[in-house]
């Protein structure tokens, strides 16, 4: 399985393409299939954000632009709020489609920031001494654990990490 992806960046880019295809599928879907597609999107994004936040981003801290990493965590938090709302909702709910659309737009922006040539996160990561192949292996192992957890009963709601949420 690891051979499918040359390194950590190739794995993350493959995730990006998969989620982009799911968003397109959602846009064309009828009401009866939207919830299932939205759930697939949410699971893929929860797993992707976890492997980035647990392995990829910490491995790059101090080696690439820290502001870029900080922004990525905050962008993830915005997506997590929408993911949790979408997971708790139903296509018949007001704003359901709008939440999926806004999530799609946020993810497009985030992907652009990561994949931008020369100054994007991935370009900066390639210019470091980080072992992106061993990072890929760690990320794939964690991804498999998370997918097994999803299959065994579901992943917990996405937890924001960069935003300090104060109790009301």
mmCIF file of C-alpha atoms in Angstrom:
data_model
loop_
_atom_site.group_PDB
_atom_site.id
_atom_site.type_symbol
_atom_site.label_atom_id
_atom_site.label_comp_id
_atom_site.label_asym_id
_atom_site.label_seq_id
_atom_site.Cartn_x
_atom_site.Cartn_y
_atom_site.Cartn_z
ATOM 1 C CA UNK A 1 0.000 0.000 0.000
ATOM 2 C CA UNK A 2 2.809 2.433 0.859
ATOM 3 C CA UNK A 3 4.269 1.993 -2.629
ATOM 4 C CA UNK A 4 1.189 3.702 -4.102
ATOM 5 C CA UNK A 5 2.451 6.999 -2.703
ATOM 6 C CA UNK A 6 6.053 8.054 -3.218
ATOM 7 C CA UNK A 7 6.047 10.103 -0.002
ATOM 8 C CA UNK A 8 3.874 11.923 2.557
ATOM 9 C CA UNK A 9 3.056 14.718 0.114
ATOM 10 C CA UNK A 10 1.875 12.270 -2.556
ATOM 11 C CA UNK A 11 -0.401 10.654 0.056
ATOM 12 C CA UNK A 12 -1.881 13.999 1.091
ATOM 13 C CA UNK A 13 -2.387 15.064 -2.532
ATOM 14 C CA UNK A 14 -4.204 11.788 -3.249
ATOM 15 C CA UNK A 15 -6.491 12.539 -0.284
ATOM 16 C CA UNK A 16 -7.121 16.017 -1.707
ATOM 17 C CA UNK A 17 -8.143 14.602 -5.102
ATOM 18 C CA UNK A 18 -10.442 12.022 -3.464
ATOM 19 C CA UNK A 19 -12.266 14.663 -1.414
ATOM 20 C CA UNK A 20 -12.557 17.001 -4.416
ATOM 21 C CA UNK A 21 -14.224 14.164 -6.364
ATOM 22 C CA UNK A 22 -16.614 13.508 -3.449
ATOM 23 C CA UNK A 23 -17.610 17.198 -3.326
ATOM 24 C CA UNK A 24 -18.351 17.071 -7.075
ATOM 25 C CA UNK A 25 -20.397 13.906 -6.559
ATOM 26 C CA UNK A 26 -22.353 15.636 -3.753
ATOM 27 C CA UNK A 27 -23.175 18.615 -5.999
ATOM 28 C CA UNK A 28 -24.722 16.295 -8.597
ATOM 29 C CA UNK A 29 -26.416 13.944 -6.122
ATOM 30 C CA UNK A 30 -30.100 13.574 -5.510
ATOM 31 C CA UNK A 31 -31.557 14.087 -2.052
ATOM 32 C CA UNK A 32 -31.572 10.351 -1.297
ATOM 33 C CA UNK A 33 -27.794 9.935 -1.666
ATOM 34 C CA UNK A 34 -26.542 13.263 -0.265
ATOM 35 C CA UNK A 35 -26.242 12.137 3.363
ATOM 36 C CA UNK A 36 -24.096 9.127 2.455
ATOM 37 C CA UNK A 37 -21.781 11.201 0.271
ATOM 38 C CA UNK A 38 -21.556 13.933 2.915
ATOM 39 C CA UNK A 39 -20.646 11.284 5.498
ATOM 40 C CA UNK A 40 -17.873 9.982 3.203
ATOM 41 C CA UNK A 41 -16.565 13.542 2.823
ATOM 42 C CA UNK A 42 -16.600 14.065 6.592
ATOM 43 C CA UNK A 43 -14.820 10.774 7.337
ATOM 44 C CA UNK A 44 -12.139 11.460 4.721
ATOM 45 C CA UNK A 45 -11.578 14.958 6.085
ATOM 46 C CA UNK A 46 -11.491 13.848 9.731
ATOM 47 C CA UNK A 47 -8.864 11.212 8.937
ATOM 48 C CA UNK A 48 -6.885 13.609 6.732
ATOM 49 C CA UNK A 49 -6.820 16.387 9.329
ATOM 50 C CA UNK A 50 -5.781 13.957 12.062
ATOM 51 C CA UNK A 51 -2.823 12.565 10.119
ATOM 52 C CA UNK A 52 -1.745 16.079 9.187
ATOM 53 C CA UNK A 53 -2.091 17.408 12.742
ATOM 54 C CA UNK A 54 -0.565 14.370 14.469
ATOM 55 C CA UNK A 55 2.301 13.632 12.068
ATOM 56 C CA UNK A 56 2.806 15.950 9.080
ATOM 57 C CA UNK A 57 2.532 19.410 10.653
ATOM 58 C CA UNK A 58 4.545 18.604 13.808
ATOM 59 C CA UNK A 59 7.259 17.094 11.607
ATOM 60 C CA UNK A 60 7.533 20.375 9.723
ATOM 61 C CA UNK A 61 7.350 22.756 12.710
ATOM 62 C CA UNK A 62 10.449 24.948 12.757
ATOM 63 C CA UNK A 63 11.489 23.770 9.275
ATOM 64 C CA UNK A 64 8.952 25.700 7.180
ATOM 65 C CA UNK A 65 7.076 28.989 7.661
ATOM 66 C CA UNK A 66 5.422 28.676 11.097
ATOM 67 C CA UNK A 67 2.696 31.152 10.104
ATOM 68 C CA UNK A 68 1.668 28.787 7.320
ATOM 69 C CA UNK A 69 1.392 25.917 9.811
ATOM 70 C CA UNK A 70 -0.574 28.059 12.286
ATOM 71 C CA UNK A 71 -3.002 29.093 9.543
ATOM 72 C CA UNK A 72 -3.443 25.452 8.510
ATOM 73 C CA UNK A 73 -4.461 24.466 12.056
ATOM 74 C CA UNK A 74 -6.972 27.324 12.207
ATOM 75 C CA UNK A 75 -8.337 26.413 8.753
ATOM 76 C CA UNK A 76 -8.751 22.840 9.996
ATOM 77 C CA UNK A 77 -10.712 24.114 12.992
ATOM 78 C CA UNK A 78 -13.129 26.001 10.739
ATOM 79 C CA UNK A 79 -13.635 22.844 8.703
ATOM 80 C CA UNK A 80 -14.128 20.739 11.848
ATOM 81 C CA UNK A 81 -17.021 22.933 12.992
ATOM 82 C CA UNK A 82 -18.763 22.410 9.641
ATOM 83 C CA UNK A 83 -17.921 18.689 9.597
ATOM 84 C CA UNK A 84 -19.547 18.222 13.003
ATOM 85 C CA UNK A 85 -22.626 20.221 11.912
ATOM 86 C CA UNK A 86 -22.945 18.202 8.702
ATOM 87 C CA UNK A 87 -22.513 14.887 10.538
ATOM 88 C CA UNK A 88 -25.189 15.877 13.057
ATOM 89 C CA UNK A 89 -27.550 17.119 10.356
ATOM 90 C CA UNK A 90 -29.677 15.775 7.578
ATOM 91 C CA UNK A 91 -30.157 16.849 3.945
ATOM 92 C CA UNK A 92 -33.657 18.050 4.835
ATOM 93 C CA UNK A 93 -32.270 20.535 7.362
ATOM 94 C CA UNK A 94 -31.994 24.202 6.528
ATOM 95 C CA UNK A 95 -28.491 25.195 5.465
ATOM 96 C CA UNK A 96 -27.338 21.552 5.018
ATOM 97 C CA UNK A 97 -26.322 21.967 1.367
ATOM 98 C CA UNK A 98 -24.888 25.403 2.143
ATOM 99 C CA UNK A 99 -22.674 23.942 4.875
ATOM 100 C CA UNK A 100 -21.330 21.302 2.477
ATOM 101 C CA UNK A 101 -20.720 24.006 -0.161
ATOM 102 C CA UNK A 102 -18.883 26.270 2.295
ATOM 103 C CA UNK A 103 -16.850 23.293 3.533
ATOM 104 C CA UNK A 104 -15.909 22.569 -0.081
ATOM 105 C CA UNK A 105 -14.815 26.187 -0.578
ATOM 106 C CA UNK A 106 -12.769 26.156 2.647
ATOM 107 C CA UNK A 107 -11.076 22.913 1.622
ATOM 108 C CA UNK A 108 -10.285 24.295 -1.869
ATOM 109 C CA UNK A 109 -8.585 27.287 -0.233
ATOM 110 C CA UNK A 110 -6.670 25.067 2.197
ATOM 111 C CA UNK A 111 -5.527 22.715 -0.582
ATOM 112 C CA UNK A 112 -4.366 25.691 -2.642
ATOM 113 C CA UNK A 113 -2.267 26.954 0.304
ATOM 114 C CA UNK A 114 -0.685 23.535 0.743
ATOM 115 C CA UNK A 115 -0.099 22.770 -2.936
ATOM 116 C CA UNK A 116 0.923 26.212 -4.222
ATOM 117 C CA UNK A 117 4.158 25.935 -6.264
ATOM 118 C CA UNK A 118 7.330 27.368 -4.680
ATOM 119 C CA UNK A 119 5.795 28.983 -1.572
ATOM 120 C CA UNK A 120 3.113 26.484 -0.557
ATOM 121 C CA UNK A 121 3.501 24.161 2.409
ATOM 122 C CA UNK A 122 4.331 21.137 0.256
ATOM 123 C CA UNK A 123 6.973 23.025 -1.749
ATOM 124 C CA UNK A 124 8.531 24.268 1.481
ATOM 125 C CA UNK A 125 8.444 20.740 2.950
ATOM 126 C CA UNK A 126 10.287 19.338 -0.080
ATOM 127 C CA UNK A 127 13.080 21.862 0.521
ATOM 128 C CA UNK A 128 13.717 20.542 4.069
ATOM 129 C CA UNK A 129 15.637 17.520 5.329
ATOM 130 C CA UNK A 130 12.423 15.890 6.631
ATOM 131 C CA UNK A 131 12.180 12.203 5.676
ATOM 132 C CA UNK A 132 8.918 12.347 3.749
ATOM 133 C CA UNK A 133 9.008 8.604 3.012
ATOM 134 C CA UNK A 134 9.101 7.499 6.653
ATOM 135 C CA UNK A 135 6.517 10.193 7.379
ATOM 136 C CA UNK A 136 4.313 8.624 4.686
ATOM 137 C CA UNK A 137 4.650 5.241 6.372
ATOM 138 C CA UNK A 138 3.639 6.657 9.762
ATOM 139 C CA UNK A 139 0.715 8.530 8.193
ATOM 140 C CA UNK A 140 -0.505 5.437 6.330
ATOM 141 C CA UNK A 141 -0.351 3.331 9.498
ATOM 142 C CA UNK A 142 -2.345 5.969 11.413
ATOM 143 C CA UNK A 143 -4.814 6.304 8.536
ATOM 144 C CA UNK A 144 -5.429 2.547 8.610
ATOM 145 C CA UNK A 145 -6.066 2.692 12.387
ATOM 146 C CA UNK A 146 -8.530 5.546 11.958
ATOM 147 C CA UNK A 147 -10.389 3.832 9.100
ATOM 148 C CA UNK A 148 -10.645 0.664 11.219
ATOM 149 C CA UNK A 149 -12.076 2.796 14.033
ATOM 150 C CA UNK A 150 -14.608 4.263 11.581
ATOM 151 C CA UNK A 151 -15.572 0.762 10.407
ATOM 152 C CA UNK A 152 -15.906 -0.444 14.006
ATOM 153 C CA UNK A 153 -18.448 2.171 15.002
ATOM 154 C CA UNK A 154 -17.373 5.548 13.817
ATOM 155 C CA UNK A 155 -14.883 8.276 14.523
ATOM 156 C CA UNK A 156 -15.680 10.745 17.306
ATOM 157 C CA UNK A 157 -16.623 14.317 16.397
ATOM 158 C CA UNK A 158 -13.730 16.413 15.093
ATOM 159 C CA UNK A 159 -12.037 18.414 17.856
ATOM 160 C CA UNK A 160 -10.732 21.915 17.127
ATOM 161 C CA UNK A 161 -7.108 22.227 18.226
ATOM 162 C CA UNK A 162 -5.999 25.817 17.602
ATOM 163 C CA UNK A 163 -9.057 27.709 18.786
ATOM 164 C CA UNK A 164 -9.538 28.205 22.509
ATOM 165 C CA UNK A 165 -13.223 27.565 22.974
ATOM 166 C CA UNK A 166 -14.462 29.131 26.183
ATOM 167 C CA UNK A 167 -17.463 27.606 27.967
ATOM 168 C CA UNK A 168 -20.579 29.786 27.834
#
